[in-house]
Tab-separated table of C-alpha atoms and ligand atoms in Angstrom:
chain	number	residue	atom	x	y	z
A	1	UNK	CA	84.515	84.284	174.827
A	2	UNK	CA	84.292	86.488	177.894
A	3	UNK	CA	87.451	88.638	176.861
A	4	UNK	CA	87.761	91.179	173.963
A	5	UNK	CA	91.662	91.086	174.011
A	6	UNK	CA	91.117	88.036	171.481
A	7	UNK	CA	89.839	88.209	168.256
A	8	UNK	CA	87.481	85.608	166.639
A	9	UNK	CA	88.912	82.586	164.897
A	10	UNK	CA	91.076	81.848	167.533
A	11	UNK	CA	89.498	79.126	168.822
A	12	UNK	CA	89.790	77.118	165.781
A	13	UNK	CA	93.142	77.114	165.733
A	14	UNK	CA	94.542	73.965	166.835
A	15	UNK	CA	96.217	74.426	170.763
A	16	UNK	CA	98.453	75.043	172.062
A	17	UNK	CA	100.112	78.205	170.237
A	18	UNK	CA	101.320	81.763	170.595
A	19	UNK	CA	98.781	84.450	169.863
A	20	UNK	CA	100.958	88.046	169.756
A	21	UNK	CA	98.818	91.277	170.310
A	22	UNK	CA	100.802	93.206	167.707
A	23	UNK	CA	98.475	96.750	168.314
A	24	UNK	CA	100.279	96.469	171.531
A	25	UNK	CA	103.514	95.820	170.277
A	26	UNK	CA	103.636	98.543	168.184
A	27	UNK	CA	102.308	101.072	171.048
A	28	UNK	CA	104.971	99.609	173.695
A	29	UNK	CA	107.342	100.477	170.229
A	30	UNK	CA	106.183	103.770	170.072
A	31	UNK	CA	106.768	104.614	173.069
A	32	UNK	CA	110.432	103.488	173.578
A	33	UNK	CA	110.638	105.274	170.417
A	34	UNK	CA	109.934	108.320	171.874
A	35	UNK	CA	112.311	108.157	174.614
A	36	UNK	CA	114.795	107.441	172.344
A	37	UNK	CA	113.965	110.086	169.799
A	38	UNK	CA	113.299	113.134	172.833
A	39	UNK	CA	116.900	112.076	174.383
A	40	UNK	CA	119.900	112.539	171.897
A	41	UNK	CA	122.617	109.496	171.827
A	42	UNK	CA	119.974	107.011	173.063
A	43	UNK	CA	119.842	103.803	171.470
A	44	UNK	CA	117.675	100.959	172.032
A	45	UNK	CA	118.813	97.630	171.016
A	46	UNK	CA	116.428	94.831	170.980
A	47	UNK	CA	117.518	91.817	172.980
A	48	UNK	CA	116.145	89.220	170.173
A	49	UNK	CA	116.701	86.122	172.865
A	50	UNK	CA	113.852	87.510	174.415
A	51	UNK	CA	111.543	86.567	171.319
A	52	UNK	CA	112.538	85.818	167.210
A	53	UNK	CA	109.320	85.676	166.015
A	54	UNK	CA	109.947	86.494	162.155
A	55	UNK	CA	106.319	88.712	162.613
A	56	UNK	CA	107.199	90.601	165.485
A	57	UNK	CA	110.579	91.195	164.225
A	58	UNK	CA	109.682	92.834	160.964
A	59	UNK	CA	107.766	95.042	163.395
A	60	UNK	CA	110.676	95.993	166.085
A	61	UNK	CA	112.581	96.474	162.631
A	62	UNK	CA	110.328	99.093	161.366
A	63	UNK	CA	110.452	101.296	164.435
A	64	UNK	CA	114.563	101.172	163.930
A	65	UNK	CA	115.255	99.892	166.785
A	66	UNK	CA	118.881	97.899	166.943
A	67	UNK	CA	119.668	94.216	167.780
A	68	UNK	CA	121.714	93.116	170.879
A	69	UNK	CA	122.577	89.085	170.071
A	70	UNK	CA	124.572	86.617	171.752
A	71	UNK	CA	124.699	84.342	169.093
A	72	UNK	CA	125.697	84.379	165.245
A	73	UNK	CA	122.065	82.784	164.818
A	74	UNK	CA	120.634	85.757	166.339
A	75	UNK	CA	123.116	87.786	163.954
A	76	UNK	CA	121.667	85.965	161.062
A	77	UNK	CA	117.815	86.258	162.448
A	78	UNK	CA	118.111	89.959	162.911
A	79	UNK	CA	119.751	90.397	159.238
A	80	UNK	CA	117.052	88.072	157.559
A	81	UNK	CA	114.210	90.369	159.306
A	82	UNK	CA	115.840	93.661	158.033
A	83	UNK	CA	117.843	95.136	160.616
A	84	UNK	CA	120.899	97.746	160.382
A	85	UNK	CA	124.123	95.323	160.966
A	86	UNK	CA	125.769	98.718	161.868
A	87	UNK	CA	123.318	98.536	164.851
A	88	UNK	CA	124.224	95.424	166.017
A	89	UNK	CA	125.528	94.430	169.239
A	90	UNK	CA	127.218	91.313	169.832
A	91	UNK	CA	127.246	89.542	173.773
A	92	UNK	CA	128.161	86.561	175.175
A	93	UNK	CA	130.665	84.636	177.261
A	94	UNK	CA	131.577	82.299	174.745
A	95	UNK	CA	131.221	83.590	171.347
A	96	UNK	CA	132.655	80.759	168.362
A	97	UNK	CA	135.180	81.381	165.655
A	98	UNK	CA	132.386	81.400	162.870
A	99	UNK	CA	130.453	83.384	165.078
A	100	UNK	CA	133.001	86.139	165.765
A	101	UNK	CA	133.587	86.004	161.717
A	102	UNK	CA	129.806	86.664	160.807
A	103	UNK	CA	129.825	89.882	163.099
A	104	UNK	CA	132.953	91.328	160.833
A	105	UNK	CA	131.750	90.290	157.762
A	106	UNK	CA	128.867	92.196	158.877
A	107	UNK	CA	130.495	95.096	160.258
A	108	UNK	CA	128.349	95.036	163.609
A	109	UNK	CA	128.453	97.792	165.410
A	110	UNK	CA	130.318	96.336	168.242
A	111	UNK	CA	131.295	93.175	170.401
A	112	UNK	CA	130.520	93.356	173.784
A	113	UNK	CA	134.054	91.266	175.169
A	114	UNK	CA	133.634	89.120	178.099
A	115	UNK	CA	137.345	87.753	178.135
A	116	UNK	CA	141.003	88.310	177.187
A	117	UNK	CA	141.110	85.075	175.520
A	118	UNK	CA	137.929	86.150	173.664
A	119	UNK	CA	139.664	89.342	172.834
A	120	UNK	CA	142.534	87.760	171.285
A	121	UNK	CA	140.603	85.696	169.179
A	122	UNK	CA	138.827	88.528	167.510
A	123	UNK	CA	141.725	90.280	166.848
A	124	UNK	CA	143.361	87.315	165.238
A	125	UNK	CA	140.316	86.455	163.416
A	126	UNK	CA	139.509	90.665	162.244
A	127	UNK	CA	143.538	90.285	160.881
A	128	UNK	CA	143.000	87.814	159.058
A	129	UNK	CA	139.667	89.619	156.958
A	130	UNK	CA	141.806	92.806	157.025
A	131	UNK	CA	139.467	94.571	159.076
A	132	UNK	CA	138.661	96.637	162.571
A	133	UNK	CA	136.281	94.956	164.825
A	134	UNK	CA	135.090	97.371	167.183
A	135	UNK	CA	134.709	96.456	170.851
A	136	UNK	CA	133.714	97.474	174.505
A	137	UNK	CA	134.032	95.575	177.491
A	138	UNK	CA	131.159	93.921	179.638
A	139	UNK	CA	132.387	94.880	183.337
A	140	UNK	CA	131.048	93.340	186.003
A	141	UNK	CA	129.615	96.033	187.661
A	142	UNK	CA	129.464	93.680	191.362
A	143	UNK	CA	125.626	95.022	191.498
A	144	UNK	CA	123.802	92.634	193.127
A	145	UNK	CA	120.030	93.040	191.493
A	146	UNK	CA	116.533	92.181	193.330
A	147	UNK	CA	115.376	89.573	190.856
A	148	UNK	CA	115.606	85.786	191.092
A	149	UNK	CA	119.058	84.104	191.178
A	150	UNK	CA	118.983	82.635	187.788
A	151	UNK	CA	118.428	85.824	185.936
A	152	UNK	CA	120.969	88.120	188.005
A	153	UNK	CA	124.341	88.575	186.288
A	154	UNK	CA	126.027	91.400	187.549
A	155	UNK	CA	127.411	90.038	190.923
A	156	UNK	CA	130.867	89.400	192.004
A	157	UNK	CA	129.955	85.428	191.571
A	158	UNK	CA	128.200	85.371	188.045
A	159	UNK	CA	129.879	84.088	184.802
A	160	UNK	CA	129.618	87.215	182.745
A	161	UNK	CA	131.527	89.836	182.532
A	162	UNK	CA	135.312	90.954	183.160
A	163	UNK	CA	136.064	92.637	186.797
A	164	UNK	CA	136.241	95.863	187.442
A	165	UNK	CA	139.929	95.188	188.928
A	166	UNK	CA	140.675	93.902	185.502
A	167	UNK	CA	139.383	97.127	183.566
A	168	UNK	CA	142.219	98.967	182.533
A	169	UNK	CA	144.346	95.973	182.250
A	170	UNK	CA	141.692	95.069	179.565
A	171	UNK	CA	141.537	98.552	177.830
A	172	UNK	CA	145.470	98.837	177.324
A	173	UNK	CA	145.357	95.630	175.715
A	174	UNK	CA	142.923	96.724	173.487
A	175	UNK	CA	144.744	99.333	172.615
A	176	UNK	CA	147.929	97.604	171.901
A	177	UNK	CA	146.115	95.286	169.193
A	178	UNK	CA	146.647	96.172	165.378
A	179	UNK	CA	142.577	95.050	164.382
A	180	UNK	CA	140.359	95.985	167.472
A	181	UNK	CA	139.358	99.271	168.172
A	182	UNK	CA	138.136	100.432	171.700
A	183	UNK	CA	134.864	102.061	172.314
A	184	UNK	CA	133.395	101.628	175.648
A	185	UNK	CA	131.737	99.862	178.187
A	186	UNK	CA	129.125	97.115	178.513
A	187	UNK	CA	126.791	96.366	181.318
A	188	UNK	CA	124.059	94.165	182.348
A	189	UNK	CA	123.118	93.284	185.552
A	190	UNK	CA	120.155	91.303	184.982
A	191	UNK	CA	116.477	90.530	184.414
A	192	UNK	CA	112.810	91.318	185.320
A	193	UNK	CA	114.323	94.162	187.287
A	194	UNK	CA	111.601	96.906	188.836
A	195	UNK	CA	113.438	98.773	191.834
A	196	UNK	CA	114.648	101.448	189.597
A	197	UNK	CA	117.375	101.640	192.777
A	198	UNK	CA	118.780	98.718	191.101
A	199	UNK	CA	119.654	100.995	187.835
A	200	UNK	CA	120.239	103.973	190.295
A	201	UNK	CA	122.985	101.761	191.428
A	202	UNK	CA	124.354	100.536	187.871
A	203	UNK	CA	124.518	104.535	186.923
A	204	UNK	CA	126.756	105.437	190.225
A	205	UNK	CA	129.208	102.172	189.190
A	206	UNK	CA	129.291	103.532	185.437
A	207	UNK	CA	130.036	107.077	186.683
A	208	UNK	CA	132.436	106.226	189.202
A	209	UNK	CA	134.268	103.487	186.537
A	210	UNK	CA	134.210	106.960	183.928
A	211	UNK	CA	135.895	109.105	186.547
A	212	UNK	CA	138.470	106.753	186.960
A	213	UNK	CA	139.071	106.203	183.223
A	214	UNK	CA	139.302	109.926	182.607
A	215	UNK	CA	142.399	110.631	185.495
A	216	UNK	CA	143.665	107.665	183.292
A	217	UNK	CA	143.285	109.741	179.629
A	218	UNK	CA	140.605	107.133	178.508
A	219	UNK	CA	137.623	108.281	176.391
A	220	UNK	CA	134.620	106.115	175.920
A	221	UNK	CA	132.423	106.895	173.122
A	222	UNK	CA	130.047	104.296	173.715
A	223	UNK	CA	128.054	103.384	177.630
A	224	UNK	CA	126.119	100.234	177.090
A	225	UNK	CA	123.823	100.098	179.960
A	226	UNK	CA	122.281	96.528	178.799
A	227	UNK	CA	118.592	95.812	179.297
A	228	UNK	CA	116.577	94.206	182.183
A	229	UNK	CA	113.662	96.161	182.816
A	230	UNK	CA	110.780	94.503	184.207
A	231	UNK	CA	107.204	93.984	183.290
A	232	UNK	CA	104.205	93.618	185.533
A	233	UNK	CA	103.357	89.424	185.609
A	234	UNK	CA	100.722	90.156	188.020
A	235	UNK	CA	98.592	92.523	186.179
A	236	UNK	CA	99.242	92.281	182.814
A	237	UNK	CA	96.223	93.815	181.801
A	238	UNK	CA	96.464	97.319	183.384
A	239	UNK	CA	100.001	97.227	183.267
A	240	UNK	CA	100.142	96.521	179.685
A	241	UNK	CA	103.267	98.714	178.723
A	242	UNK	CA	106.255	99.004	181.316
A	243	UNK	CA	107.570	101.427	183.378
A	244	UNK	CA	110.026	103.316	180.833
A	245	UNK	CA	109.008	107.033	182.134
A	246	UNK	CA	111.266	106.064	185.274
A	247	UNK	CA	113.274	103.610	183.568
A	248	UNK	CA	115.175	105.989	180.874
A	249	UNK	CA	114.573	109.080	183.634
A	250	UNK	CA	116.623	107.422	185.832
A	251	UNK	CA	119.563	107.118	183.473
A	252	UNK	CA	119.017	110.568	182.518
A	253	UNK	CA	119.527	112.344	185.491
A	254	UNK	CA	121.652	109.636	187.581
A	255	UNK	CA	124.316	108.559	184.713
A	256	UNK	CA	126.615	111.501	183.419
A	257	UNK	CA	127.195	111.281	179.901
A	258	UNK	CA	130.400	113.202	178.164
A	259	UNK	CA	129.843	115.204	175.034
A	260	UNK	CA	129.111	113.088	172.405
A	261	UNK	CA	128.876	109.750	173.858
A	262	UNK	CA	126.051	107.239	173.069
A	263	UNK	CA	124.210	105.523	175.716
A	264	UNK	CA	122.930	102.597	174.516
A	265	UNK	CA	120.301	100.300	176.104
A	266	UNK	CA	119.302	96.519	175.168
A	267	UNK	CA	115.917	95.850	176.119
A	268	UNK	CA	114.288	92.309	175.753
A	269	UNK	CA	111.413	91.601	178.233
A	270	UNK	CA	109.812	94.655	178.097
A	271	UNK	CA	109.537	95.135	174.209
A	272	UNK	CA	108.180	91.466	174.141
A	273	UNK	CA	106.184	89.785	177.218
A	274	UNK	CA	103.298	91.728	177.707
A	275	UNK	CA	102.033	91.394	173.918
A	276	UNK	CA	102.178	87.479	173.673
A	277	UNK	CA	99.594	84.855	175.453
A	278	UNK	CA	100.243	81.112	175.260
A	279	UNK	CA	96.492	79.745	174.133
A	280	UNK	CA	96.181	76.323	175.476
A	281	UNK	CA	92.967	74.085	175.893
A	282	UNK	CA	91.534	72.092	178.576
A	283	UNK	CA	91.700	68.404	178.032
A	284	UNK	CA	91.128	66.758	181.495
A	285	UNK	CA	89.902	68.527	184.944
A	286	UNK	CA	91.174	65.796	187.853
A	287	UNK	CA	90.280	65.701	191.106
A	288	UNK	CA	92.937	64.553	193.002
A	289	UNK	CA	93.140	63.680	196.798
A	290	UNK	CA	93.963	67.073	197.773
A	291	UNK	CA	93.981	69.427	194.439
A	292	UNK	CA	91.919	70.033	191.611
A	293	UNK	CA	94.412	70.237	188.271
A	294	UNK	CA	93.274	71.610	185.408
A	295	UNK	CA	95.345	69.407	182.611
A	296	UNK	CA	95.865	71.248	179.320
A	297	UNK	CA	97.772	70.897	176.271
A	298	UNK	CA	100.920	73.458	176.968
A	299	UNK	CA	103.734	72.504	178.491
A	300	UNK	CA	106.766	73.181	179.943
A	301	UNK	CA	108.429	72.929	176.530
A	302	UNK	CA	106.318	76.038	174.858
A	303	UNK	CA	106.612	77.928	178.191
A	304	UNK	CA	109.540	76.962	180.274
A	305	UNK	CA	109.610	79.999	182.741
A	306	UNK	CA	107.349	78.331	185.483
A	307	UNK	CA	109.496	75.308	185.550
A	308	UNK	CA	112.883	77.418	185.295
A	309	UNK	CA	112.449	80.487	187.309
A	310	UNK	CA	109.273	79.864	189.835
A	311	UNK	CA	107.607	82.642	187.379
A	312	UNK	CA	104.513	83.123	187.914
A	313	UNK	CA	102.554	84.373	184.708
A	314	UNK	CA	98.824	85.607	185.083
A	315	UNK	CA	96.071	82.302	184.368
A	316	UNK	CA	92.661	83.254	182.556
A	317	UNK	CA	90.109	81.068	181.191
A	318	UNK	CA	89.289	82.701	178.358
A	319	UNK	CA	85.758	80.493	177.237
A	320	UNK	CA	83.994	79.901	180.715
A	321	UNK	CA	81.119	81.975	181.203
A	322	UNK	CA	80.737	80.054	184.688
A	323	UNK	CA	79.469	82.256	187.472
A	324	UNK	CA	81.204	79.797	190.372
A	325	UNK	CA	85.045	79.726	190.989
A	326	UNK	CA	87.135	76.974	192.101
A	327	UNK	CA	90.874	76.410	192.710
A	328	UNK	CA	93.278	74.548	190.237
A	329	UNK	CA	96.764	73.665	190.180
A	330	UNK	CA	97.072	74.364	186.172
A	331	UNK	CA	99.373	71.674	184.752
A	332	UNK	CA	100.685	70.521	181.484
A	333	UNK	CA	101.386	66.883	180.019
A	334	UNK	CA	104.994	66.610	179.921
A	335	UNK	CA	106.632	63.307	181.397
A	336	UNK	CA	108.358	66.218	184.506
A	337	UNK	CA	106.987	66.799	187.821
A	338	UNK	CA	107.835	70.274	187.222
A	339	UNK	CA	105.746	70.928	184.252
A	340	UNK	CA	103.177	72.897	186.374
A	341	UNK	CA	102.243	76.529	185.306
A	342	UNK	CA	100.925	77.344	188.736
A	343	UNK	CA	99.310	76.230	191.835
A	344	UNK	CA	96.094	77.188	193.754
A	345	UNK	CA	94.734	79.864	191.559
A	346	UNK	CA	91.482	80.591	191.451
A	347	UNK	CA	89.789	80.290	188.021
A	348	UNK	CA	86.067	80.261	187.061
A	349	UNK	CA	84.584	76.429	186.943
A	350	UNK	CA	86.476	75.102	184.405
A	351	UNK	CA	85.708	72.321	181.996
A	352	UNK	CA	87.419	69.740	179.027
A	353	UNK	CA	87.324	71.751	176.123
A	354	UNK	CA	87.813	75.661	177.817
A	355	UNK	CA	90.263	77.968	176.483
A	356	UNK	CA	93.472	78.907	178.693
A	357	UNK	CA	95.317	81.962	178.452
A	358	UNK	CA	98.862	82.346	180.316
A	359	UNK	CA	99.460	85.929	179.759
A	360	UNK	CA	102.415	87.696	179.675
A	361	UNK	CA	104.348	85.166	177.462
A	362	UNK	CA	105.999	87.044	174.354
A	363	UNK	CA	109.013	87.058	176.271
A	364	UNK	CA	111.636	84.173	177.068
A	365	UNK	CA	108.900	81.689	175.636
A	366	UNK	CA	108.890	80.728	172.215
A	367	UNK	CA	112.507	81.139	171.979
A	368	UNK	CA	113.063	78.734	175.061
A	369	UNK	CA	110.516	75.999	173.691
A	370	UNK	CA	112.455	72.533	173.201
A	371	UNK	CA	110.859	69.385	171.360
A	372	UNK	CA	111.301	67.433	174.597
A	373	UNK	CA	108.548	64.294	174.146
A	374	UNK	CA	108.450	64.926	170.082
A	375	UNK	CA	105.960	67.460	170.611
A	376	UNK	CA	106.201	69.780	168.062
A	377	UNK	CA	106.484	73.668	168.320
A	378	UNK	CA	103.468	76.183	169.477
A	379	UNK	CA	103.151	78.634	166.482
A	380	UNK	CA	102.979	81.654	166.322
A	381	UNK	CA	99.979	83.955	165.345
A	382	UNK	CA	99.763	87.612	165.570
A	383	UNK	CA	96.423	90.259	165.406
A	384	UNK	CA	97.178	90.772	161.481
A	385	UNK	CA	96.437	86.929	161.155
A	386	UNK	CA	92.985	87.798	161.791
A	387	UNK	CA	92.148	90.824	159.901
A	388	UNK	CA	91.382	89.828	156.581
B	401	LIG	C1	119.302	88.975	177.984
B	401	LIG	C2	120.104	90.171	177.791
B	401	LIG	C3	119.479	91.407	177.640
B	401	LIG	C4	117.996	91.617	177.724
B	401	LIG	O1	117.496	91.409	178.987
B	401	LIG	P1	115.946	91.776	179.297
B	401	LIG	O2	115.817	91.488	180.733
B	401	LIG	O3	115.113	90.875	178.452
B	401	LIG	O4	115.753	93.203	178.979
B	401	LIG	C5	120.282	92.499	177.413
B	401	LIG	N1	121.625	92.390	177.329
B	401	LIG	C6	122.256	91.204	177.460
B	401	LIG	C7	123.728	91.160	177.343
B	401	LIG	C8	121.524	90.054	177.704
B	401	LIG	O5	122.147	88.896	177.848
């Protein structure tokens, strides 16, 4: 192989699967670690929808990182793999009864609230165990982020969220109820984010929505700035860990924190993505009437970005020692004219049998794979499969 990120004995493994870099898992950990550890009240929670990997979750567990979820599933998987309940967050538009009642009987942390309907349900259903659930609100903070439409959720038009309009309305309610207790604010404005104005923005709304709170005697003990940072798709391989120098410097000089509140931050994409590559194999090269496709054995169903977001993830054929280069559309086999990883890339000659690497893939694609066509799931394999 012409790359030393893989080790050997991966290409006996039968394609297409997830190989996870865990050395640089556990760096990228390290470092959020440090930001978290050199700045007091920071949290990081883990967005686990970004990637559930059992393996990379006993990792993220051992640095003590928290858990945001949206789902009682994701409660479960983060419980299962070790984590702190008490640093649990809990998001999500449309959280179910059973749902609601795993968080209590787990004494989460929090529940980010989206609704008052949503509200009312957890106090009824915290009432009836006898207990406190504690909450903050997800405000819609109407900041409009530079990332694609799908994967923006803190605009005016977006699902998520309660309005700004609506915020004290919201709080007093809280307030009134016998088995909630109030504890701050919740934000997230979106994905694969990388104009740190875009934060710069979130931290004036935040401190502006404070200001207002405070003429109003309301303390917040906890700002939940959600997650969203983005990671570098283009060059994966010299960007390998993301930007969190400006990332978390940005908060700290642009949002201003009372005494004693936490700020807490839920990062998914940029724990995950850059340590994962989907390994897929080369069955056919076609020559069509106008394009060259290189046909392998991944699909939309292990990797579902492409097809869902335009994404573009980095291409490498990781067995050709070919000196000549051609141009590929690099497609997989699923029955869907959108099951196309990318177009007109330039790889080195490729051939039936040669080793694909989409890079940048720990995040948003395990977790999204489906069994559409009864294929049956990528696994998952990570560095420590290999040392023996
Ligand atoms: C998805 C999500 C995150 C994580 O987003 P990333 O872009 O992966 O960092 C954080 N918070 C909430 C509420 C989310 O839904």
């Amino acid at each position: 192989m012409n790359t030393n990120r893989y080790p050997k004995g991966l290409e006996s493994i039968q394609t297409p699967f997830y190989y996870y870099d865990t050395d640089l898992l556990r760096s990228t950990l390290a470092c959020i670690k440090n930001f978290e550890n050199s700045n007091e009240g920071y949290y990081v929670h883990y967005a686990i929808k970004a990637n559930a990997n059992p393996k990379l979750l006993k990792i993220i567990q051992e640095y003590g990182l928290g858990v945001d979820c949206v789902s009682g599933g994701e409660i479960q998987a983060s419980i299962d793999a070790g984590f702190d309940p008490h640093k649990i967050v809990f998001a999500g538009v449309g959280k179910s009864d059973w749902e609601i009642a795993l968080g209590l009987d787990h004494d989460i942390l929090c529940f980010n609230v989206e609704s008052i309907p949503e509200l009312e349900v957890i106090n009824q259903i915290a009432s009836e165990k006898d207990k406190q659930a504690n909450v903050c609100f997800r405000i819609n903070p109407e900041v409009g982020a530079h990332t694609h439409t799908n994967i923006a959720t803190g605009r005016a038009e977006d699902k998520f969220g309660i309005s700004m309009e609506d915020m004290e309305k919201v709080i007093r309610l809280a307030e009134s109820m016998t088995n909630v207790h109030f504890m701050g604010l919740h934000f997230h404005i979106g994905s694969q984010i990388l104009d740190m104005a875009d934060f710069e923005a979130l931290c004036d709304r935040v401190n502006e929505l404070q200001d207002r709170l405070e003429k109003e005697n309301v303390k917040l003990e906890i700002i939940n700035v959600g997650g969203g940072l983005g990671v570098d798709y283009t060059s994966p391989e010299t960007n390998s860990v993301p930007n969190f120098v400006d990332y978390f410097s940005t908060y700290r000089e642009r949002l201003k924190l009372r005494k004693g509140q936490t700020l807490h931050f839920e990062l998914g994409r940029a724990v995950v993505a850059q340590c994962g590559s989907l390994i897929t194999k080369t069955l056919y090269v076609k020559e069509g009437n106008q394009r060259k496709f290189v046909i392998v054995d991944a699909g939309m169903t292990d990797l579902i970005r492409p097809a869902l977001y335009q994404a573009h993830h980095k291409i490498v054929n990781i067995s050709s020692e070919a000196e000549t280069t051609d141009t590929y559309d690099v497609v997989g086999p699923i029955c869907e004219s959108s099951d196309v990883f990318d177009t007109d890339i330039v790889l080195p000659t490729t051939h039936r049998g040669d080793l694909i690497a989409i890079l940048s893939a720990g995040a948003y694609g395990e977790t999204m794979a489906s069994q559409y066509n009864c294929r049956p799931f990528a696994k998952g394999y990570s560095t420590e499969d290999f040392k023996d």
